[in-house]
Amino acid sequence: MDDSILRRRVYGADHDDPDPGPRPGRAYGELVGGPLDGLLLDVTGWSAARLAEEARLPTEIGRYGSGGRAHYRRRATDPAHWDWTGDSP
């Protein structure tokens, strides 16, 4: 795994986790844009159908605050990146 990826935080990791980075043997996509920009999304074990769907990720730092979701879609031309498509309540 690339050293720059190893230093990154994984979406959903506990803020108190002393090692919030990626784990060996797991598959990740980088979130691009929006409130979760730069975080890694653990997609280990996701089916092709699930990978083709939009990920709606709960977050308190998006447009709708607590209870809101940030939406990301896997980039067709670069599946290692997931682009922000907007927020929802």
PDB file of N, CA and C in Angstrom:
ATOM      1  N   MET A   1       0.839  -1.173   0.000  1.00  0.00           N
ATOM      2  CA  MET A   1       0.000   0.000   0.000  1.00  0.00           C
ATOM      3  C   MET A   1       0.890   1.245   0.000  1.00  0.00           C
ATOM      4  N   ASP A   2       0.482   2.281  -0.693  1.00  0.00           N
ATOM      5  CA  ASP A   2       1.201   3.544  -0.792  1.00  0.00           C
ATOM      6  C   ASP A   2       1.329   4.189   0.594  1.00  0.00           C
ATOM      7  N   ASP A   3       2.521   4.735   0.925  1.00  0.00           N
ATOM      8  CA  ASP A   3       2.751   5.357   2.229  1.00  0.00           C
ATOM      9  C   ASP A   3       1.789   6.504   2.514  1.00  0.00           C
ATOM     10  N   SER A   4       1.433   7.281   1.478  1.00  0.00           N
ATOM     11  CA  SER A   4       0.509   8.395   1.708  1.00  0.00           C
ATOM     12  C   SER A   4      -0.875   7.877   2.113  1.00  0.00           C
ATOM     13  N   ILE A   5      -1.278   6.733   1.603  1.00  0.00           N
ATOM     14  CA  ILE A   5      -2.563   6.146   1.982  1.00  0.00           C
ATOM     15  C   ILE A   5      -2.494   5.638   3.422  1.00  0.00           C
ATOM     16  N   LEU A   6      -1.359   5.113   3.833  1.00  0.00           N
ATOM     17  CA  LEU A   6      -1.227   4.568   5.179  1.00  0.00           C
ATOM     18  C   LEU A   6      -1.391   5.626   6.263  1.00  0.00           C
ATOM     19  N   ARG A   7      -1.142   6.880   5.963  1.00  0.00           N
ATOM     20  CA  ARG A   7      -1.259   7.955   6.955  1.00  0.00           C
ATOM     21  C   ARG A   7      -2.661   8.561   6.986  1.00  0.00           C
ATOM     22  N   ARG A   8      -3.551   8.109   6.175  1.00  0.00           N
ATOM     23  CA  ARG A   8      -4.883   8.702   6.043  1.00  0.00           C
ATOM     24  C   ARG A   8      -5.847   8.163   7.086  1.00  0.00           C
ATOM     25  N   ARG A   9      -6.897   8.897   7.348  1.00  0.00           N
ATOM     26  CA  ARG A   9      -7.953   8.487   8.284  1.00  0.00           C
ATOM     27  C   ARG A   9      -9.058   7.783   7.505  1.00  0.00           C
ATOM     28  N   VAL A  10      -9.585   6.742   8.090  1.00  0.00           N
ATOM     29  CA  VAL A  10     -10.673   5.983   7.492  1.00  0.00           C
ATOM     30  C   VAL A  10     -12.003   6.545   8.001  1.00  0.00           C
ATOM     31  N   TYR A  11     -12.949   6.773   7.088  1.00  0.00           N
ATOM     32  CA  TYR A  11     -14.282   7.229   7.455  1.00  0.00           C
ATOM     33  C   TYR A  11     -14.865   6.259   8.481  1.00  0.00           C
ATOM     34  N   GLY A  12     -15.434   6.798   9.544  1.00  0.00           N
ATOM     35  CA  GLY A  12     -16.059   5.979  10.567  1.00  0.00           C
ATOM     36  C   GLY A  12     -15.127   5.573  11.692  1.00  0.00           C
ATOM     37  N   ALA A  13     -13.824   5.829  11.538  1.00  0.00           N
ATOM     38  CA  ALA A  13     -12.886   5.504  12.617  1.00  0.00           C
ATOM     39  C   ALA A  13     -13.178   6.404  13.807  1.00  0.00           C
ATOM     40  N   ASP A  14     -13.081   5.868  14.984  1.00  0.00           N
ATOM     41  CA  ASP A  14     -13.309   6.628  16.208  1.00  0.00           C
ATOM     42  C   ASP A  14     -12.259   7.728  16.315  1.00  0.00           C
ATOM     43  N   HIS A  15     -12.680   8.912  16.722  1.00  0.00           N
ATOM     44  CA  HIS A  15     -11.749  10.040  16.837  1.00  0.00           C
ATOM     45  C   HIS A  15     -10.686   9.799  17.898  1.00  0.00           C
ATOM     46  N   ASP A  16     -10.959   8.928  18.861  1.00  0.00           N
ATOM     47  CA  ASP A  16      -9.985   8.612  19.907  1.00  0.00           C
ATOM     48  C   ASP A  16      -9.086   7.442  19.527  1.00  0.00           C
ATOM     49  N   ASP A  17      -9.323   6.832  18.378  1.00  0.00           N
ATOM     50  CA  ASP A  17      -8.524   5.685  17.940  1.00  0.00           C
ATOM     51  C   ASP A  17      -7.086   6.155  17.709  1.00  0.00           C
ATOM     52  N   PRO A  18      -6.118   5.544  18.372  1.00  0.00           N
ATOM     53  CA  PRO A  18      -4.731   5.967  18.167  1.00  0.00           C
ATOM     54  C   PRO A  18      -4.201   5.621  16.767  1.00  0.00           C
ATOM     55  N   ASP A  19      -4.877   4.732  16.062  1.00  0.00           N
ATOM     56  CA  ASP A  19      -4.463   4.358  14.704  1.00  0.00           C
ATOM     57  C   ASP A  19      -5.697   4.340  13.801  1.00  0.00           C
ATOM     58  N   PRO A  20      -6.179   5.525  13.375  1.00  0.00           N
ATOM     59  CA  PRO A  20      -7.407   5.605  12.589  1.00  0.00           C
ATOM     60  C   PRO A  20      -7.207   5.355  11.095  1.00  0.00           C
ATOM     61  N   GLY A  21      -6.020   4.893  10.747  1.00  0.00           N
ATOM     62  CA  GLY A  21      -5.685   4.705   9.341  1.00  0.00           C
ATOM     63  C   GLY A  21      -6.149   3.367   8.795  1.00  0.00           C
ATOM     64  N   PRO A  22      -5.841   3.142   7.532  1.00  0.00           N
ATOM     65  CA  PRO A  22      -6.249   1.901   6.863  1.00  0.00           C
ATOM     66  C   PRO A  22      -5.552   0.681   7.458  1.00  0.00           C
ATOM     67  N   ARG A  23      -6.190  -0.456   7.302  1.00  0.00           N
ATOM     68  CA  ARG A  23      -5.669  -1.727   7.808  1.00  0.00           C
ATOM     69  C   ARG A  23      -5.196  -2.577   6.633  1.00  0.00           C
ATOM     70  N   PRO A  24      -4.141  -3.333   6.830  1.00  0.00           N
ATOM     71  CA  PRO A  24      -3.677  -4.231   5.763  1.00  0.00           C
ATOM     72  C   PRO A  24      -4.767  -5.226   5.368  1.00  0.00           C
ATOM     73  N   GLY A  25      -4.810  -5.541   4.086  1.00  0.00           N
ATOM     74  CA  GLY A  25      -5.765  -6.525   3.599  1.00  0.00           C
ATOM     75  C   GLY A  25      -7.166  -5.989   3.363  1.00  0.00           C
ATOM     76  N   ARG A  26      -7.361  -4.691   3.526  1.00  0.00           N
ATOM     77  CA  ARG A  26      -8.670  -4.068   3.313  1.00  0.00           C
ATOM     78  C   ARG A  26      -8.626  -3.267   2.011  1.00  0.00           C
ATOM     79  N   ALA A  27      -9.787  -3.003   1.414  1.00  0.00           N
ATOM     80  CA  ALA A  27      -9.891  -2.212   0.178  1.00  0.00           C
ATOM     81  C   ALA A  27     -10.527  -0.865   0.513  1.00  0.00           C
ATOM     82  N   TYR A  28      -9.962   0.199  -0.037  1.00  0.00           N
ATOM     83  CA  TYR A  28     -10.428   1.553   0.267  1.00  0.00           C
ATOM     84  C   TYR A  28     -10.623   2.366  -1.001  1.00  0.00           C
ATOM     85  N   GLY A  29     -11.540   3.324  -0.903  1.00  0.00           N
ATOM     86  CA  GLY A  29     -11.706   4.337  -1.929  1.00  0.00           C
ATOM     87  C   GLY A  29     -11.533   5.690  -1.260  1.00  0.00           C
ATOM     88  N   GLU A  30     -10.916   6.629  -1.961  1.00  0.00           N
ATOM     89  CA  GLU A  30     -10.719   7.973  -1.408  1.00  0.00           C
ATOM     90  C   GLU A  30     -11.928   8.841  -1.710  1.00  0.00           C
ATOM     91  N   LEU A  31     -12.455   9.498  -0.678  1.00  0.00           N
ATOM     92  CA  LEU A  31     -13.577  10.419  -0.850  1.00  0.00           C
ATOM     93  C   LEU A  31     -13.035  11.757  -1.321  1.00  0.00           C
ATOM     94  N   VAL A  32     -13.645  12.299  -2.390  1.00  0.00           N
ATOM     95  CA  VAL A  32     -13.148  13.523  -3.020  1.00  0.00           C
ATOM     96  C   VAL A  32     -14.242  14.586  -2.997  1.00  0.00           C
ATOM     97  N   GLY A  33     -13.929  15.732  -2.394  1.00  0.00           N
ATOM     98  CA  GLY A  33     -14.871  16.840  -2.324  1.00  0.00           C
ATOM     99  C   GLY A  33     -15.831  16.684  -1.155  1.00  0.00           C
ATOM    100  N   GLY A  34     -16.632  17.710  -0.934  1.00  0.00           N
ATOM    101  CA  GLY A  34     -17.633  17.659   0.122  1.00  0.00           C
ATOM    102  C   GLY A  34     -17.043  17.608   1.512  1.00  0.00           C
ATOM    103  N   PRO A  35     -17.891  17.341   2.492  1.00  0.00           N
ATOM    104  CA  PRO A  35     -17.457  17.414   3.885  1.00  0.00           C
ATOM    105  C   PRO A  35     -16.485  16.311   4.317  1.00  0.00           C
ATOM    106  N   LEU A  36     -16.422  15.219   3.576  1.00  0.00           N
ATOM    107  CA  LEU A  36     -15.560  14.098   3.965  1.00  0.00           C
ATOM    108  C   LEU A  36     -14.320  13.982   3.084  1.00  0.00           C
ATOM    109  N   ASP A  37     -14.007  15.057   2.382  1.00  0.00           N
ATOM    110  CA  ASP A  37     -12.874  15.084   1.450  1.00  0.00           C
ATOM    111  C   ASP A  37     -11.601  14.561   2.090  1.00  0.00           C
ATOM    112  N   GLY A  38     -10.951  13.633   1.411  1.00  0.00           N
ATOM    113  CA  GLY A  38      -9.676  13.109   1.861  1.00  0.00           C
ATOM    114  C   GLY A  38      -9.765  11.876   2.736  1.00  0.00           C
ATOM    115  N   LEU A  39     -10.949  11.577   3.278  1.00  0.00           N
ATOM    116  CA  LEU A  39     -11.094  10.367   4.083  1.00  0.00           C
ATOM    117  C   LEU A  39     -11.127   9.139   3.180  1.00  0.00           C
ATOM    118  N   LEU A  40     -10.824   7.996   3.746  1.00  0.00           N
ATOM    119  CA  LEU A  40     -10.879   6.734   3.012  1.00  0.00           C
ATOM    120  C   LEU A  40     -12.141   5.980   3.405  1.00  0.00           C
ATOM    121  N   LEU A  41     -12.810   5.409   2.427  1.00  0.00           N
ATOM    122  CA  LEU A  41     -14.012   4.615   2.654  1.00  0.00           C
ATOM    123  C   LEU A  41     -13.645   3.150   2.522  1.00  0.00           C
ATOM    124  N   ASP A  42     -13.897   2.374   3.564  1.00  0.00           N
ATOM    125  CA  ASP A  42     -13.596   0.941   3.537  1.00  0.00           C
ATOM    126  C   ASP A  42     -14.678   0.241   2.723  1.00  0.00           C
ATOM    127  N   VAL A  43     -14.299  -0.295   1.575  1.00  0.00           N
ATOM    128  CA  VAL A  43     -15.243  -0.980   0.681  1.00  0.00           C
ATOM    129  C   VAL A  43     -14.948  -2.481   0.603  1.00  0.00           C
ATOM    130  N   THR A  44     -14.218  -2.981   1.566  1.00  0.00           N
ATOM    131  CA  THR A  44     -13.867  -4.399   1.597  1.00  0.00           C
ATOM    132  C   THR A  44     -15.130  -5.252   1.574  1.00  0.00           C
ATOM    133  N   GLY A  45     -15.179  -6.197   0.654  1.00  0.00           N
ATOM    134  CA  GLY A  45     -16.302  -7.122   0.576  1.00  0.00           C
ATOM    135  C   GLY A  45     -17.539  -6.580  -0.120  1.00  0.00           C
ATOM    136  N   TRP A  46     -17.496  -5.349  -0.605  1.00  0.00           N
ATOM    137  CA  TRP A  46     -18.659  -4.800  -1.301  1.00  0.00           C
ATOM    138  C   TRP A  46     -18.804  -5.498  -2.647  1.00  0.00           C
ATOM    139  N   SER A  47     -20.026  -5.843  -3.008  1.00  0.00           N
ATOM    140  CA  SER A  47     -20.305  -6.466  -4.307  1.00  0.00           C
ATOM    141  C   SER A  47     -20.183  -5.414  -5.411  1.00  0.00           C
ATOM    142  N   ALA A  48     -20.120  -5.874  -6.650  1.00  0.00           N
ATOM    143  CA  ALA A  48     -20.065  -4.954  -7.790  1.00  0.00           C
ATOM    144  C   ALA A  48     -21.310  -4.066  -7.813  1.00  0.00           C
ATOM    145  N   ALA A  49     -22.453  -4.642  -7.473  1.00  0.00           N
ATOM    146  CA  ALA A  49     -23.695  -3.856  -7.450  1.00  0.00           C
ATOM    147  C   ALA A  49     -23.629  -2.769  -6.377  1.00  0.00           C
ATOM    148  N   ARG A  50     -23.114  -3.102  -5.208  1.00  0.00           N
ATOM    149  CA  ARG A  50     -23.012  -2.128  -4.122  1.00  0.00           C
ATOM    150  C   ARG A  50     -22.012  -1.027  -4.481  1.00  0.00           C
ATOM    151  N   LEU A  51     -20.905  -1.407  -5.116  1.00  0.00           N
ATOM    152  CA  LEU A  51     -19.905  -0.421  -5.533  1.00  0.00           C
ATOM    153  C   LEU A  51     -20.460   0.546  -6.579  1.00  0.00           C
ATOM    154  N   ALA A  52     -21.437   0.110  -7.353  1.00  0.00           N
ATOM    155  CA  ALA A  52     -22.036   0.954  -8.390  1.00  0.00           C
ATOM    156  C   ALA A  52     -23.076   1.917  -7.814  1.00  0.00           C
ATOM    157  N   GLU A  53     -23.518   1.673  -6.585  1.00  0.00           N
ATOM    158  CA  GLU A  53     -24.515   2.535  -5.952  1.00  0.00           C
ATOM    159  C   GLU A  53     -23.848   3.761  -5.328  1.00  0.00           C
ATOM    160  N   GLU A  54     -24.652   4.763  -5.082  1.00  0.00           N
ATOM    161  CA  GLU A  54     -24.170   5.934  -4.373  1.00  0.00           C
ATOM    162  C   GLU A  54     -24.068   5.590  -2.890  1.00  0.00           C
ATOM    163  N   ALA A  55     -22.958   5.980  -2.255  1.00  0.00           N
ATOM    164  CA  ALA A  55     -22.795   5.784  -0.810  1.00  0.00           C
ATOM    165  C   ALA A  55     -23.367   7.011  -0.113  1.00  0.00           C
ATOM    166  N   ARG A  56     -24.272   6.796   0.817  1.00  0.00           N
ATOM    167  CA  ARG A  56     -24.883   7.886   1.598  1.00  0.00           C
ATOM    168  C   ARG A  56     -24.346   7.758   3.021  1.00  0.00           C
ATOM    169  N   LEU A  57     -23.378   8.594   3.344  1.00  0.00           N
ATOM    170  CA  LEU A  57     -22.612   8.439   4.578  1.00  0.00           C
ATOM    171  C   LEU A  57     -23.049   9.436   5.650  1.00  0.00           C
ATOM    172  N   PRO A  58     -23.492   8.948   6.801  1.00  0.00           N
ATOM    173  CA  PRO A  58     -23.880   9.853   7.884  1.00  0.00           C
ATOM    174  C   PRO A  58     -22.697  10.733   8.301  1.00  0.00           C
ATOM    175  N   THR A  59     -22.975  12.019   8.481  1.00  0.00           N
ATOM    176  CA  THR A  59     -21.946  12.948   8.954  1.00  0.00           C
ATOM    177  C   THR A  59     -22.600  14.149   9.611  1.00  0.00           C
ATOM    178  N   GLU A  60     -21.935  14.694  10.606  1.00  0.00           N
ATOM    179  CA  GLU A  60     -22.426  15.895  11.284  1.00  0.00           C
ATOM    180  C   GLU A  60     -21.822  17.161  10.692  1.00  0.00           C
ATOM    181  N   ILE A  61     -20.867  17.007   9.778  1.00  0.00           N
ATOM    182  CA  ILE A  61     -20.171  18.187   9.262  1.00  0.00           C
ATOM    183  C   ILE A  61     -20.639  18.593   7.864  1.00  0.00           C
ATOM    184  N   GLY A  62     -21.701  17.994   7.388  1.00  0.00           N
ATOM    185  CA  GLY A  62     -22.248  18.358   6.090  1.00  0.00           C
ATOM    186  C   GLY A  62     -23.223  19.513   6.197  1.00  0.00           C
ATOM    187  N   ARG A  63     -23.867  19.822   5.114  1.00  0.00           N
ATOM    188  CA  ARG A  63     -24.802  20.948   5.020  1.00  0.00           C
ATOM    189  C   ARG A  63     -25.943  20.862   6.031  1.00  0.00           C
ATOM    190  N   TYR A  64     -26.384  19.643   6.371  1.00  0.00           N
ATOM    191  CA  TYR A  64     -27.549  19.465   7.228  1.00  0.00           C
ATOM    192  C   TYR A  64     -27.198  19.149   8.682  1.00  0.00           C
ATOM    193  N   GLY A  65     -25.919  19.185   9.024  1.00  0.00           N
ATOM    194  CA  GLY A  65     -25.514  18.979  10.408  1.00  0.00           C
ATOM    195  C   GLY A  65     -25.849  17.578  10.906  1.00  0.00           C
ATOM    196  N   SER A  66     -26.092  17.491  12.201  1.00  0.00           N
ATOM    197  CA  SER A  66     -26.383  16.206  12.834  1.00  0.00           C
ATOM    198  C   SER A  66     -27.569  15.522  12.153  1.00  0.00           C
ATOM    199  N   GLY A  67     -27.381  14.269  11.803  1.00  0.00           N
ATOM    200  CA  GLY A  67     -28.437  13.520  11.125  1.00  0.00           C
ATOM    201  C   GLY A  67     -28.348  13.601   9.607  1.00  0.00           C
ATOM    202  N   GLY A  68     -27.466  14.453   9.086  1.00  0.00           N
ATOM    203  CA  GLY A  68     -27.324  14.588   7.645  1.00  0.00           C
ATOM    204  C   GLY A  68     -26.446  13.500   7.048  1.00  0.00           C
ATOM    205  N   ARG A  69     -26.467  13.434   5.730  1.00  0.00           N
ATOM    206  CA  ARG A  69     -25.661  12.456   5.002  1.00  0.00           C
ATOM    207  C   ARG A  69     -24.939  13.147   3.849  1.00  0.00           C
ATOM    208  N   ALA A  70     -23.717  12.697   3.609  1.00  0.00           N
ATOM    209  CA  ALA A  70     -22.955  13.149   2.449  1.00  0.00           C
ATOM    210  C   ALA A  70     -23.005  12.014   1.431  1.00  0.00           C
ATOM    211  N   HIS A  71     -23.271  12.348   0.184  1.00  0.00           N
ATOM    212  CA  HIS A  71     -23.417  11.345  -0.877  1.00  0.00           C
ATOM    213  C   HIS A  71     -22.160  11.321  -1.744  1.00  0.00           C
ATOM    214  N   TYR A  72     -21.675  10.112  -2.004  1.00  0.00           N
ATOM    215  CA  TYR A  72     -20.490   9.924  -2.844  1.00  0.00           C
ATOM    216  C   TYR A  72     -20.750   8.807  -3.846  1.00  0.00           C
ATOM    217  N   ARG A  73     -20.235   8.991  -5.052  1.00  0.00           N
ATOM    218  CA  ARG A  73     -20.379   7.993  -6.113  1.00  0.00           C
ATOM    219  C   ARG A  73     -18.998   7.648  -6.648  1.00  0.00           C
ATOM    220  N   ARG A  74     -18.786   6.362  -6.841  1.00  0.00           N
ATOM    221  CA  ARG A  74     -17.508   5.863  -7.354  1.00  0.00           C
ATOM    222  C   ARG A  74     -17.266   6.408  -8.761  1.00  0.00           C
ATOM    223  N   ARG A  75     -16.090   6.900  -8.996  1.00  0.00           N
ATOM    224  CA  ARG A  75     -15.713   7.479 -10.285  1.00  0.00           C
ATOM    225  C   ARG A  75     -15.541   6.355 -11.308  1.00  0.00           C
ATOM    226  N   ALA A  76     -16.259   6.422 -12.411  1.00  0.00           N
ATOM    227  CA  ALA A  76     -16.212   5.372 -13.435  1.00  0.00           C
ATOM    228  C   ALA A  76     -14.828   5.236 -14.058  1.00  0.00           C
ATOM    229  N   THR A  77     -14.157   6.346 -14.256  1.00  0.00           N
ATOM    230  CA  THR A  77     -12.846   6.329 -14.913  1.00  0.00           C
ATOM    231  C   THR A  77     -11.692   6.092 -13.946  1.00  0.00           C
ATOM    232  N   ASP A  78     -11.978   6.153 -12.646  1.00  0.00           N
ATOM    233  CA  ASP A  78     -10.945   5.974 -11.625  1.00  0.00           C
ATOM    234  C   ASP A  78     -11.604   5.428 -10.364  1.00  0.00           C
ATOM    235  N   PRO A  79     -11.851   4.118 -10.310  1.00  0.00           N
ATOM    236  CA  PRO A  79     -12.623   3.532  -9.217  1.00  0.00           C
ATOM    237  C   PRO A  79     -12.002   3.661  -7.827  1.00  0.00           C
ATOM    238  N   ALA A  80     -10.766   4.130  -7.734  1.00  0.00           N
ATOM    239  CA  ALA A  80     -10.155   4.337  -6.419  1.00  0.00           C
ATOM    240  C   ALA A  80     -10.649   5.627  -5.766  1.00  0.00           C
ATOM    241  N   HIS A  81     -11.390   6.440  -6.520  1.00  0.00           N
ATOM    242  CA  HIS A  81     -11.893   7.717  -6.007  1.00  0.00           C
ATOM    243  C   HIS A  81     -13.417   7.758  -6.055  1.00  0.00           C
ATOM    244  N   TRP A  82     -13.995   8.357  -5.024  1.00  0.00           N
ATOM    245  CA  TRP A  82     -15.443   8.514  -4.904  1.00  0.00           C
ATOM    246  C   TRP A  82     -15.738  10.007  -4.842  1.00  0.00           C
ATOM    247  N   ASP A  83     -16.495  10.531  -5.799  1.00  0.00           N
ATOM    248  CA  ASP A  83     -16.782  11.960  -5.882  1.00  0.00           C
ATOM    249  C   ASP A  83     -18.059  12.325  -5.124  1.00  0.00           C
ATOM    250  N   TRP A  84     -17.991  13.460  -4.446  1.00  0.00           N
ATOM    251  CA  TRP A  84     -19.130  13.993  -3.695  1.00  0.00           C
ATOM    252  C   TRP A  84     -20.206  14.428  -4.675  1.00  0.00           C
ATOM    253  N   THR A  85     -21.450  14.055  -4.406  1.00  0.00           N
ATOM    254  CA  THR A  85     -22.568  14.442  -5.270  1.00  0.00           C
ATOM    255  C   THR A  85     -23.571  15.329  -4.543  1.00  0.00           C
ATOM    256  N   GLY A  86     -23.382  15.564  -3.257  1.00  0.00           N
ATOM    257  CA  GLY A  86     -24.275  16.441  -2.504  1.00  0.00           C
ATOM    258  C   GLY A  86     -24.564  15.892  -1.123  1.00  0.00           C
ATOM    259  N   ASP A  87     -25.376  16.644  -0.382  1.00  0.00           N
ATOM    260  CA  ASP A  87     -25.775  16.271   0.982  1.00  0.00           C
ATOM    261  C   ASP A  87     -27.290  16.125   1.032  1.00  0.00           C
ATOM    262  N   SER A  88     -27.747  15.403   2.034  1.00  0.00           N
ATOM    263  CA  SER A  88     -29.186  15.291   2.268  1.00  0.00           C
ATOM    264  C   SER A  88     -29.455  15.261   3.769  1.00  0.00           C
ATOM    265  N   PRO A  89     -30.679  15.618   4.154  1.00  0.00           N
ATOM    266  CA  PRO A  89     -31.007  15.584   5.592  1.00  0.00           C
ATOM    267  C   PRO A  89     -31.123  14.162   6.112  1.00  0.00           C
TER     268      PRO A  89
END
